[in-house]
mmCIF file of C-alpha atoms and ligand atoms in Angstrom:
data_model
loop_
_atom_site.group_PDB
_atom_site.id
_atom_site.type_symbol
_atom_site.label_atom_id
_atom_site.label_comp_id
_atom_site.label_asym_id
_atom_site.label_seq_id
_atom_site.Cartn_x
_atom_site.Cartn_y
_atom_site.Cartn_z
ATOM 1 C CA UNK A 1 136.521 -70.327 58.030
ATOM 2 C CA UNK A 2 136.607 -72.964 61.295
ATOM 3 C CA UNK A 3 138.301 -72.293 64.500
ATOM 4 C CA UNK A 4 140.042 -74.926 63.500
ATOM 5 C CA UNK A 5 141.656 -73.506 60.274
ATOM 6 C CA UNK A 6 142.248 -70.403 61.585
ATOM 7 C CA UNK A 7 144.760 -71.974 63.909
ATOM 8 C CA UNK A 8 146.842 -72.939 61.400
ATOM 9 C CA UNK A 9 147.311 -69.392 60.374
ATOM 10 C CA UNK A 10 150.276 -67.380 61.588
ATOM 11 C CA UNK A 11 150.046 -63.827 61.711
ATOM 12 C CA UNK A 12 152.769 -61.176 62.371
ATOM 13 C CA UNK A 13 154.035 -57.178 61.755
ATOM 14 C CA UNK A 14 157.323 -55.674 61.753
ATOM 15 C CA UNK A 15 157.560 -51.941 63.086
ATOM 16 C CA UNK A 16 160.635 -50.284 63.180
ATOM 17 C CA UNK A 17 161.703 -46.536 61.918
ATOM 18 C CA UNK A 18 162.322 -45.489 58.747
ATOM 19 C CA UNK A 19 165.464 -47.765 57.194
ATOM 20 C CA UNK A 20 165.486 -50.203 60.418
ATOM 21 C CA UNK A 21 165.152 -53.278 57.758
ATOM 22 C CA UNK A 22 161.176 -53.817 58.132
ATOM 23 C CA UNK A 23 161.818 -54.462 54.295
ATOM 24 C CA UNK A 24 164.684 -56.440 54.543
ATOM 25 C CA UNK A 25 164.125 -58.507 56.828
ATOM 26 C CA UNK A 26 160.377 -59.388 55.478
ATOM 27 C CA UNK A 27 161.885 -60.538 52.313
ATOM 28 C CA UNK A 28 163.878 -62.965 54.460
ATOM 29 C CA UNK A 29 161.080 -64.325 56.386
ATOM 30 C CA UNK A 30 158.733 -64.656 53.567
ATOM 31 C CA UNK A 31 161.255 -66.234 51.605
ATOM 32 C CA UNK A 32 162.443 -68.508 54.787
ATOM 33 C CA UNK A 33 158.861 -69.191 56.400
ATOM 34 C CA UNK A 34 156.686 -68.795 53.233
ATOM 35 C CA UNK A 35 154.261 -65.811 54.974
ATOM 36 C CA UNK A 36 152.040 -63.968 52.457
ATOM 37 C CA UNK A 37 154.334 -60.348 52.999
ATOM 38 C CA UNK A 38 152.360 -56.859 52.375
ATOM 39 C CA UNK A 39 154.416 -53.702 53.101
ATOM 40 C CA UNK A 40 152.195 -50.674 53.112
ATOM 41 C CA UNK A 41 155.047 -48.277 51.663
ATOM 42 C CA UNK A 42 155.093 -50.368 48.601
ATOM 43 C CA UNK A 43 151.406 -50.471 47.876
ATOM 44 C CA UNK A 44 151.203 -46.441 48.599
ATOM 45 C CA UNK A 45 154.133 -46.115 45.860
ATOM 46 C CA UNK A 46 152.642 -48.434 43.650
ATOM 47 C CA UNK A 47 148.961 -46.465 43.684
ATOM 48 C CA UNK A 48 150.922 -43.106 43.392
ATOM 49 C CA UNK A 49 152.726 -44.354 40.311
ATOM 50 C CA UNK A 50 149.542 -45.781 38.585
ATOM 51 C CA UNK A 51 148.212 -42.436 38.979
ATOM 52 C CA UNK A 52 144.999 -44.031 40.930
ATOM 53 C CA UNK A 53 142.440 -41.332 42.983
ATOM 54 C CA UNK A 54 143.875 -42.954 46.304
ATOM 55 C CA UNK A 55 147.429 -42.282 44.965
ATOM 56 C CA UNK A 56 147.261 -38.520 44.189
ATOM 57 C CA UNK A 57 145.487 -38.670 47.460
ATOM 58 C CA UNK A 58 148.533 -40.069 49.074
ATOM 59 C CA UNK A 59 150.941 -38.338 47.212
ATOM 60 C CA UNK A 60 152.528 -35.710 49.203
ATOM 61 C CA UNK A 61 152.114 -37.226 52.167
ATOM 62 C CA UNK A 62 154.198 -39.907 51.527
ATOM 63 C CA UNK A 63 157.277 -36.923 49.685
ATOM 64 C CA UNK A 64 157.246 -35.490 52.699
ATOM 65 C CA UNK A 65 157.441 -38.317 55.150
ATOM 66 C CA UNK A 66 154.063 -37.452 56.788
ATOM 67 C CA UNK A 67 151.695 -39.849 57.673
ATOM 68 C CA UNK A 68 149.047 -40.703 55.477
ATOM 69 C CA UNK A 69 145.418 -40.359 57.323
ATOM 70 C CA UNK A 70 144.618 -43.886 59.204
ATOM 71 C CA UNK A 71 140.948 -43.751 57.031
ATOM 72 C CA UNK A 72 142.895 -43.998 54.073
ATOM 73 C CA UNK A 73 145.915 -46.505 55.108
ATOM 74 C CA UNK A 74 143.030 -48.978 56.402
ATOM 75 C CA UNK A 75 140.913 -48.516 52.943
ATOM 76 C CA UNK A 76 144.279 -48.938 51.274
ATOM 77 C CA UNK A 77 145.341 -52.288 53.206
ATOM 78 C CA UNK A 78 142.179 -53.755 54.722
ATOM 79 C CA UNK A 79 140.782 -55.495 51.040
ATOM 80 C CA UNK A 80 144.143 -56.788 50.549
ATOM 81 C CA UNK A 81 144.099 -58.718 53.770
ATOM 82 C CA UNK A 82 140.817 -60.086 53.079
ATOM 83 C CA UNK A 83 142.346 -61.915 49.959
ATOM 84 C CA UNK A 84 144.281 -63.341 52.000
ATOM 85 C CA UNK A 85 142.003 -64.627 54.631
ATOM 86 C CA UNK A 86 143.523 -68.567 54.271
ATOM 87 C CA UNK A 87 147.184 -67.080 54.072
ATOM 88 C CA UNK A 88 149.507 -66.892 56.605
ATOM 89 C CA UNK A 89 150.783 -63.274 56.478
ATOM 90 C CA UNK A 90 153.179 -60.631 57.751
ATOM 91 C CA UNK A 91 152.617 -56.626 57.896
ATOM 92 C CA UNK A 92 155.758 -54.948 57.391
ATOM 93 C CA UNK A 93 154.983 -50.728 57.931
ATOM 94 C CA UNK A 94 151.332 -51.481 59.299
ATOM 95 C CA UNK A 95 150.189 -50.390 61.556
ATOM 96 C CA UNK A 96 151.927 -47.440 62.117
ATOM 97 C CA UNK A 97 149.351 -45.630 64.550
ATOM 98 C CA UNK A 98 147.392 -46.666 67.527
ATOM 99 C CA UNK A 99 143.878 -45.849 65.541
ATOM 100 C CA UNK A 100 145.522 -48.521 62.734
ATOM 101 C CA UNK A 101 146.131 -50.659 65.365
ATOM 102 C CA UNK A 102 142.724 -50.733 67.068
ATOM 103 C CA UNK A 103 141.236 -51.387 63.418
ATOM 104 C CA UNK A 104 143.201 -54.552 62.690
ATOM 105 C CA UNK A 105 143.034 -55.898 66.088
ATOM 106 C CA UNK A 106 139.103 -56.060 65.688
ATOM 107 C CA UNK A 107 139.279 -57.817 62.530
ATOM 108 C CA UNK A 108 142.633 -60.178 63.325
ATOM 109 C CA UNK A 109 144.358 -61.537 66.242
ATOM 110 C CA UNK A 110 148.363 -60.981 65.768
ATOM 111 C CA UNK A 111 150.621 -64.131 66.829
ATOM 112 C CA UNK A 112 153.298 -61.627 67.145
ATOM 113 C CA UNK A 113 154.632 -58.399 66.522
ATOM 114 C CA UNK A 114 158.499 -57.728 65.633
ATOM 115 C CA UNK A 115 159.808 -53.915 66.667
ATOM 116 C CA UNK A 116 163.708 -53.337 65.718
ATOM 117 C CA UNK A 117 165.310 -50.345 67.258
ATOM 118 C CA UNK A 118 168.136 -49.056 65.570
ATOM 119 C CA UNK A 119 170.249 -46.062 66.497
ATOM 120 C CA UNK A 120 169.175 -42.698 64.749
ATOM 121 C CA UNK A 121 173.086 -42.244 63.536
ATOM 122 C CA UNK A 122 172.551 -45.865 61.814
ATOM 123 C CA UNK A 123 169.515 -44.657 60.624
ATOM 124 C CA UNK A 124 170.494 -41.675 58.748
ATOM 125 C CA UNK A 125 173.541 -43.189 57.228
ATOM 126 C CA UNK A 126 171.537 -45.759 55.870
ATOM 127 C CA UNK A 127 168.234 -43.970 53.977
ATOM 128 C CA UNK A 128 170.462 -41.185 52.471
ATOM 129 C CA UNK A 129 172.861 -43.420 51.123
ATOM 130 C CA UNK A 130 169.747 -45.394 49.084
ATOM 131 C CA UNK A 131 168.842 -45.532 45.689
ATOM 132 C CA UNK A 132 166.495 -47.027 43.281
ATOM 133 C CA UNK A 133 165.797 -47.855 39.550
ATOM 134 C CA UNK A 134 162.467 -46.875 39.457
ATOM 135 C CA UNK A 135 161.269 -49.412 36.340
ATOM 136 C CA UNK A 136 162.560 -52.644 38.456
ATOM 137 C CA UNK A 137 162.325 -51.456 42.463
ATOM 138 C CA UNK A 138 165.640 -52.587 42.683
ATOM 139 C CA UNK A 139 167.290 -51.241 45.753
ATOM 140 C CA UNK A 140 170.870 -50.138 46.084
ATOM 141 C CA UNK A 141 172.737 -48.484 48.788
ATOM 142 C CA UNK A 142 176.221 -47.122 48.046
ATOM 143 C CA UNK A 143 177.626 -48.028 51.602
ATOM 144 C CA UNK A 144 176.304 -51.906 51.803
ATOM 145 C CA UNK A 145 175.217 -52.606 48.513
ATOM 146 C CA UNK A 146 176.457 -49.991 45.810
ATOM 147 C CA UNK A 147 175.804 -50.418 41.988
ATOM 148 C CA UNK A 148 178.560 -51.004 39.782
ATOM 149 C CA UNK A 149 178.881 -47.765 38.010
ATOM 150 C CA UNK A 150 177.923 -44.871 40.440
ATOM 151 C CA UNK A 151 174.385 -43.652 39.714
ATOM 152 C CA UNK A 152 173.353 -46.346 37.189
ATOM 153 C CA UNK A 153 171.396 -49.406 37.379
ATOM 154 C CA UNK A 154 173.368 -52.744 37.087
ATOM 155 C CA UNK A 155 171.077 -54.701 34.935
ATOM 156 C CA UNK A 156 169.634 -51.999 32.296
ATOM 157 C CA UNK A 157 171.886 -48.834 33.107
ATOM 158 C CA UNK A 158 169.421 -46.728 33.345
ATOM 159 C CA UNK A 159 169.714 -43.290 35.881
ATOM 160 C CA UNK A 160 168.848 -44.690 39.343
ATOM 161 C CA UNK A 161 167.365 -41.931 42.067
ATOM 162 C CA UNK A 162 166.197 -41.311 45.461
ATOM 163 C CA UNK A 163 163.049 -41.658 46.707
ATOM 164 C CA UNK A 164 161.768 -38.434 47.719
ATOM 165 C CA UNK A 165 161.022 -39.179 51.041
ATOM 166 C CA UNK A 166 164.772 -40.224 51.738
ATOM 167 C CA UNK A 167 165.527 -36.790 51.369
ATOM 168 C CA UNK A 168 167.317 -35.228 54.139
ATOM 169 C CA UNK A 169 164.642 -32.820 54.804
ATOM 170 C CA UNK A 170 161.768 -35.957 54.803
ATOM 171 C CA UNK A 171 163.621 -37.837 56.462
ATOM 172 C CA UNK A 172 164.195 -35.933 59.846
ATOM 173 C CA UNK A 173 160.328 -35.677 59.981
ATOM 174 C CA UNK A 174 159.928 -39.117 59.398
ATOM 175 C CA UNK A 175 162.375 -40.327 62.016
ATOM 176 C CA UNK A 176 161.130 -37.835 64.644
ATOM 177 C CA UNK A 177 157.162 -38.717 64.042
ATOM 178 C CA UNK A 178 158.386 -42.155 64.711
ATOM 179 C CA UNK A 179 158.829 -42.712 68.113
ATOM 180 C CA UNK A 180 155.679 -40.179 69.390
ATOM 181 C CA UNK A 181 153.268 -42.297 67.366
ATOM 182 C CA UNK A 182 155.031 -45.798 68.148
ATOM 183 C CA UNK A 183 155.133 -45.658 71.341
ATOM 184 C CA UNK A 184 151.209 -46.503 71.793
ATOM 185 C CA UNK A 185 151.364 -49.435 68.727
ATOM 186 C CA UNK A 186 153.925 -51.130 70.497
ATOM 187 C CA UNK A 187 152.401 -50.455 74.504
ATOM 188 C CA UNK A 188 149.421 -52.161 72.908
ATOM 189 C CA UNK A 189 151.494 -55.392 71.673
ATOM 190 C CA UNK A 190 153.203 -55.055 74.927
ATOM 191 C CA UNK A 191 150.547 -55.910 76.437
ATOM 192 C CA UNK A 192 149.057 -58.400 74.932
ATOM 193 C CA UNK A 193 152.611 -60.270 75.447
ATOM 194 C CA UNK A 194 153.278 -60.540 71.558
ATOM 195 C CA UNK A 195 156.004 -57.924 71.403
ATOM 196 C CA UNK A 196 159.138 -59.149 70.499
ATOM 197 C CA UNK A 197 162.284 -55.972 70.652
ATOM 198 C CA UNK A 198 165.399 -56.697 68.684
ATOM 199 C CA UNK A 199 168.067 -53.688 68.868
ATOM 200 C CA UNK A 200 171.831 -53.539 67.114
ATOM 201 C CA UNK A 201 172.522 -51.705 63.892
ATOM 202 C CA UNK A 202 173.511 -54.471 61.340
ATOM 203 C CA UNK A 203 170.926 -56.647 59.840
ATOM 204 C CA UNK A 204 172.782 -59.462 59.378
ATOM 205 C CA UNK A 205 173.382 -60.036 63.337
ATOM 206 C CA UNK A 206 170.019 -59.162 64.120
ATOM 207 C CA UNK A 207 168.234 -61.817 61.634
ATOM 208 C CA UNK A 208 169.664 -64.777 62.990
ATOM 209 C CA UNK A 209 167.657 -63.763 65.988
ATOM 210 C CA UNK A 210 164.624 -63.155 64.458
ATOM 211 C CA UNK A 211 164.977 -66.797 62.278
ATOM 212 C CA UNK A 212 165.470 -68.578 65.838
ATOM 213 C CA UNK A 213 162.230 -67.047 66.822
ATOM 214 C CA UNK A 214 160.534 -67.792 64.195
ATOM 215 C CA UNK A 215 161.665 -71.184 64.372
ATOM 216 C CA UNK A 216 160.037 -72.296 67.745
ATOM 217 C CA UNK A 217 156.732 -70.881 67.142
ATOM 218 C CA UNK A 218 156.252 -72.363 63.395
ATOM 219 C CA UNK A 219 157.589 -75.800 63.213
ATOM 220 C CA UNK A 220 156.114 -76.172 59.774
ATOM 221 C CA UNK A 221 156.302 -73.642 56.700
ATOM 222 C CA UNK A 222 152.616 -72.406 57.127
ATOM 223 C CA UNK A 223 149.808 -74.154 55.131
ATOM 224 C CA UNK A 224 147.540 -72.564 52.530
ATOM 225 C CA UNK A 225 144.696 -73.339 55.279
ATOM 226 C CA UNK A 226 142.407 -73.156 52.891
ATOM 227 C CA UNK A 227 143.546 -76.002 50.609
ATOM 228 C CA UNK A 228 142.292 -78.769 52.933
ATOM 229 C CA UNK A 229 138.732 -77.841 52.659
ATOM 230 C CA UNK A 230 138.771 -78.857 48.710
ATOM 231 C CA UNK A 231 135.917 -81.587 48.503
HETATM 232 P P1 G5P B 301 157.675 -47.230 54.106
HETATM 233 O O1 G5P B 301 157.948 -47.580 52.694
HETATM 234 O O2 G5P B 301 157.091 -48.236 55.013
HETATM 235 P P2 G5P B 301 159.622 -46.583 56.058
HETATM 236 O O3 G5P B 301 159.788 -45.134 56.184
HETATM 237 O O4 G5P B 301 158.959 -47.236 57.178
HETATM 238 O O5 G5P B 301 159.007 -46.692 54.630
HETATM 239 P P3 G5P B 301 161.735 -47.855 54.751
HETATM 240 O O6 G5P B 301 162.385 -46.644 54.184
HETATM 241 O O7 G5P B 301 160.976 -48.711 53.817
HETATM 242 O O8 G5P B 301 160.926 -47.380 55.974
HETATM 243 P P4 G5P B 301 162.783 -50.223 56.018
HETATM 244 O O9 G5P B 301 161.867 -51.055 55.206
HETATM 245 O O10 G5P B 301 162.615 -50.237 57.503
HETATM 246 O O11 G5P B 301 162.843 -48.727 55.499
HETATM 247 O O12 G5P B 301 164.285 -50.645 55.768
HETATM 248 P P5 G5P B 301 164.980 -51.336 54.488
HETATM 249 O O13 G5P B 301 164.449 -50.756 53.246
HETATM 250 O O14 G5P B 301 165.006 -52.807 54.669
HETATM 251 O O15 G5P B 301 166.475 -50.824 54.728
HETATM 252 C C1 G5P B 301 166.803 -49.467 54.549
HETATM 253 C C2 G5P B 301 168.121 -49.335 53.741
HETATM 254 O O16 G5P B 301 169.190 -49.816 54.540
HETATM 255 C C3 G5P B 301 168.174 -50.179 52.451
HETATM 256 O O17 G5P B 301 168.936 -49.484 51.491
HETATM 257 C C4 G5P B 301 168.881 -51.463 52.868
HETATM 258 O O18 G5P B 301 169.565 -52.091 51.788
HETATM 259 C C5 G5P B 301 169.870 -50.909 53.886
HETATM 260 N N1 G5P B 301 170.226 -51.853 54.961
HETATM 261 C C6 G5P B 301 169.456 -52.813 55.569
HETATM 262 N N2 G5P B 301 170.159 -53.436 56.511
HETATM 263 C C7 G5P B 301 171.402 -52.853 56.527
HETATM 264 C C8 G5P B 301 172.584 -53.048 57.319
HETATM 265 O O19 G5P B 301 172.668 -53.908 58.201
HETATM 266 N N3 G5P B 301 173.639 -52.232 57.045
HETATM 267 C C9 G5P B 301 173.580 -51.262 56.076
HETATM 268 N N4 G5P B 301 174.671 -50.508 55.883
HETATM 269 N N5 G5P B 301 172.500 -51.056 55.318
HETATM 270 C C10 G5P B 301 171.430 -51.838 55.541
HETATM 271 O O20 G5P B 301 156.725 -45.926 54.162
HETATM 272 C C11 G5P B 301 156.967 -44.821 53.320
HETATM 273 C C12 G5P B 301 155.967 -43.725 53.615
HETATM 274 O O21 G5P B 301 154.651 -44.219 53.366
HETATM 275 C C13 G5P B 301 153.717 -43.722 54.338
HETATM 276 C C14 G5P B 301 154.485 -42.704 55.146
HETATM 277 O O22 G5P B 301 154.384 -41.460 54.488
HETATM 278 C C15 G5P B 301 155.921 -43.233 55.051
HETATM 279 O O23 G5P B 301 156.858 -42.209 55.274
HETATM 280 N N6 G5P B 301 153.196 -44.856 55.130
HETATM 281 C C16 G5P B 301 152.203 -44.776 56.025
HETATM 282 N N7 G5P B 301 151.488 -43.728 56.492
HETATM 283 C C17 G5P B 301 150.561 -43.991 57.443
HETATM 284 N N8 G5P B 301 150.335 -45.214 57.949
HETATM 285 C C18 G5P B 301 151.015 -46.295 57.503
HETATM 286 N N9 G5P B 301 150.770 -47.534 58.014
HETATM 287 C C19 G5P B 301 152.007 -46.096 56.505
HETATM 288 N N10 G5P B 301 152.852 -46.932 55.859
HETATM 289 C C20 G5P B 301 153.562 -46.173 55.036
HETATM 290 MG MG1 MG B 302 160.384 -50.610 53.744
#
């Protein structure tokens, strides 16, 4: 691809702890903006649940709320980004490590990089109230969005459960290995002036913040860059 194309290519990540809305908000970018949206926790859950070599590898990393090795997180998201190298896309849970980082910035320059900081109270509240129906991946939490009949799926009423790295006990290791390994990601973006912090602990006053953004760098919902090089 031209110089030419590739500027018509927006590219962006969301960081943020575990439960900040990295997920939440991506769904309402992609759906608002039309970005390409990859979140790294979903592929790891989907390899571990087709049983794939790279998902037993991951496997109890991810129940206990460790890190999976940077070697393996690049392999894992790396291919998938080169599918998409005419899309306009955003990273929601990658990179989580400086080493990540590095990788990706040799390969792609970032337009900008979205951290939320929520308060670790918030934080808590929110993961160990969530639940899921495992056949669908739909998402419930029994604060802000509870299913109709406690414990049961709206749509099929099937058992719904919790992941196991919302856990209490995964969870506190998740939130504290966090900030330590954040910190250097987001020095980085600092940087190179495409860090943009949003704090509070409701979504829904946050986002309007993050759509106004969006809105003045990307006039236009982003083209498929590649479509205008059909003969
Ligand atoms: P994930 O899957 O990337 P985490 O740990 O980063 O997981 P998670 O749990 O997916 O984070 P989120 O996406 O930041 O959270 O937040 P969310 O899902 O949108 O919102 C959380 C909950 O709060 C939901 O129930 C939502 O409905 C609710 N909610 C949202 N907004 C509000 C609000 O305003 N009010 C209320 N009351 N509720 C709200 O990674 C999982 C694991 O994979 C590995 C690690 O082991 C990780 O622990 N991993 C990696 N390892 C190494 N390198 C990487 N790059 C890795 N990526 C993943
Ligand atoms: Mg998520």
């Amino acid at each position: 691809m031209n110089k030419k194309n590739m500027a018509k290519l927006f590219r962006a990540a969301i960081m943020g702890p575990p439960g900040s809305g990295k997920g939440t908000i991506s769904e309402r970018i992609a759906q608002s903006f039309g970005l390409q949206y990859l979140s790294s926790g979903h592929f790891l859950r989907e390899s571990i649940a087709a049983n794939t070599e790279a998902g037993m590898q991951v496997k109890t990393y991810v129940e206990r709320g460790m890190l999976v090795p940077d070697h393996v997180m690049t392999k894992l998201m790396m291919p998938r980004l080169e599918q998409l190298s005419c899309q306009s896309w955003l990273l929601d849970g990658f990179p989580r490590t400086f080493a990540q980082a590095q990788t990706l910035n040799g390969l792609y320059q970032l337009d900008m990089v979205i951290s939320l900081n929520i308060p670790f109270e918030t934080l808590k509240d929110r993961l160990s109230d969530r639940w899921i129906h495992p056949g669908s991946g739909r998402v419930y939490n029994m604060g802000f969005n509870p299913p109709r009949v406690q414990g049961k799926d709206d749509v099929t009423g099937q058992d719904l459960i919790q992941h196991d790295d919302d856990k209490p006990e995964a969870l506190m290791a998740r939130l504290r290995h966090y900030k330590d390994v954040a910190k250097p990601v987001i020095d980085l973006y600092k940087s190179q002036g495409i860090l943009h912090s949003f704090s509070g602990t409701e979504t829904d006053r946050i986002w309007p913040y993050i759509n106004s953004l969006l809105s003045s760098k990307m006039h236009t919902k982003p083209l498929h860059a590649c479509q205008s090089q059909a003969p």
